[in-house]
XYZ file of C-alpha atoms in Angstrom:
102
model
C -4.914 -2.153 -17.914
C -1.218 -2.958 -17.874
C 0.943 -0.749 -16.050
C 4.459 -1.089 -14.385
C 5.648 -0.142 -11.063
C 8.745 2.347 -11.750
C 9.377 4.065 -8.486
C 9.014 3.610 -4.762
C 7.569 6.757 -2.840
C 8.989 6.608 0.677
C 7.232 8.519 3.554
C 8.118 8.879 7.383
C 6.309 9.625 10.582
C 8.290 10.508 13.939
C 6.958 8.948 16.805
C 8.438 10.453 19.908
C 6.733 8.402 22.859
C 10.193 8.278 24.651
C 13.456 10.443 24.892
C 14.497 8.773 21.856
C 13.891 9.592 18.184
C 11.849 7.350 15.974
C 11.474 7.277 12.797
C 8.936 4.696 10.777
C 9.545 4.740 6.925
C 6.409 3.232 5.098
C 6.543 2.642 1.188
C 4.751 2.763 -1.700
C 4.440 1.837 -5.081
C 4.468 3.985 -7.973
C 2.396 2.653 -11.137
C 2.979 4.220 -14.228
C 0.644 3.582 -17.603
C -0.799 5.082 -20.496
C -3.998 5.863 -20.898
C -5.386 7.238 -24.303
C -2.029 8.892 -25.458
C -1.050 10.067 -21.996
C 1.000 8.819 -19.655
C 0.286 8.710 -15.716
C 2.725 8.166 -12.846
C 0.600 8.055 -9.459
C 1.560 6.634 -5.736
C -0.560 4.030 -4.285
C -2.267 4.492 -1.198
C -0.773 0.921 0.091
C 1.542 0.994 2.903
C 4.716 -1.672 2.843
C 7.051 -1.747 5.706
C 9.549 -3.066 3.524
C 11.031 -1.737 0.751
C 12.256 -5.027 -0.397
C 8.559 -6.099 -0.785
C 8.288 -3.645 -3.635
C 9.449 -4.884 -6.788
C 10.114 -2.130 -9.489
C 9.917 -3.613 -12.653
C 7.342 -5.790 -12.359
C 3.728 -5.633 -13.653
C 0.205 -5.160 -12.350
C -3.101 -5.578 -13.234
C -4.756 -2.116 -12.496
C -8.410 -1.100 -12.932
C -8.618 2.848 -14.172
C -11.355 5.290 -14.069
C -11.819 6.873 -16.960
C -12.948 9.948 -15.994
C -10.446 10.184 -13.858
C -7.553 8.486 -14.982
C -5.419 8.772 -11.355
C -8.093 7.118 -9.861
C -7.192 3.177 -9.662
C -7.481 0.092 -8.098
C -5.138 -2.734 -7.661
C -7.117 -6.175 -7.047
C -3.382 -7.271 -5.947
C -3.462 -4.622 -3.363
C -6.987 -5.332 -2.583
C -6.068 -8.580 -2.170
C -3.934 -7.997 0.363
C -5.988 -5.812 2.582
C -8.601 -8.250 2.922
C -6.191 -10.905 4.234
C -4.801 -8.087 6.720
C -8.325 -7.628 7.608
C -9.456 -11.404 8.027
C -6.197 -11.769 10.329
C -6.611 -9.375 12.639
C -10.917 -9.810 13.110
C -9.908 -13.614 13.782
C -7.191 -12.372 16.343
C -10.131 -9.887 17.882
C -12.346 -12.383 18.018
C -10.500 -14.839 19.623
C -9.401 -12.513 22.522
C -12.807 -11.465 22.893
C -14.471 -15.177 23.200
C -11.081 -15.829 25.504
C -12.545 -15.232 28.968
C -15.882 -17.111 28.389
C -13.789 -20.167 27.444
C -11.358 -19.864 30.371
């Protein structure tokens, strides 16, 4: 299913590791489509640092459950996460295999 992100969904944590304040912003997309006659707006669960890397406007690709239509997944998204994932297991695994080289 077609549907369009229309929103970005900003949400903070404080970290306070210091005496100074810190705030981290993360961002999300909103997707909004129709599904039989009704219209959804729901939040992904994807975290951007960026807002910049969030383009309203533009359209995704988004698999919906139909028995429950907020229920989603964005192979985009997915996509993305798996590349996250291969990067940082080839970064583990090189600092693990490290010593036994040196």
């Amino acid at each position: 299913m077609n549907a369009v992100i229309c929103d970005v969904d900003v949400s903070w944590t404080d970290d306070d590791f210091t005496d100074f304040f810190i705030i981290n912003y993360k961002y999300h997309p909103v997707y909004q489509y129709t599904l039989d006659g009704q219209e959804y707006r729901v939040v992904s669960r994807v975290e951007y640092s960026k807002k910049d890397e969030i383009k309203v406007g533009s359209y995704e690709v988004l698999f919906v459950d139909e028995k429950n239509p907020r229920y989603f997944s964005c192979p985009s998204e997915n996509r993305e996460r798996v590349i996250s994932a291969l990067i940082w297991s080839v970064l583990g695994v090189a600092f693990a295999l490290f010593p036994l080289v040196g």
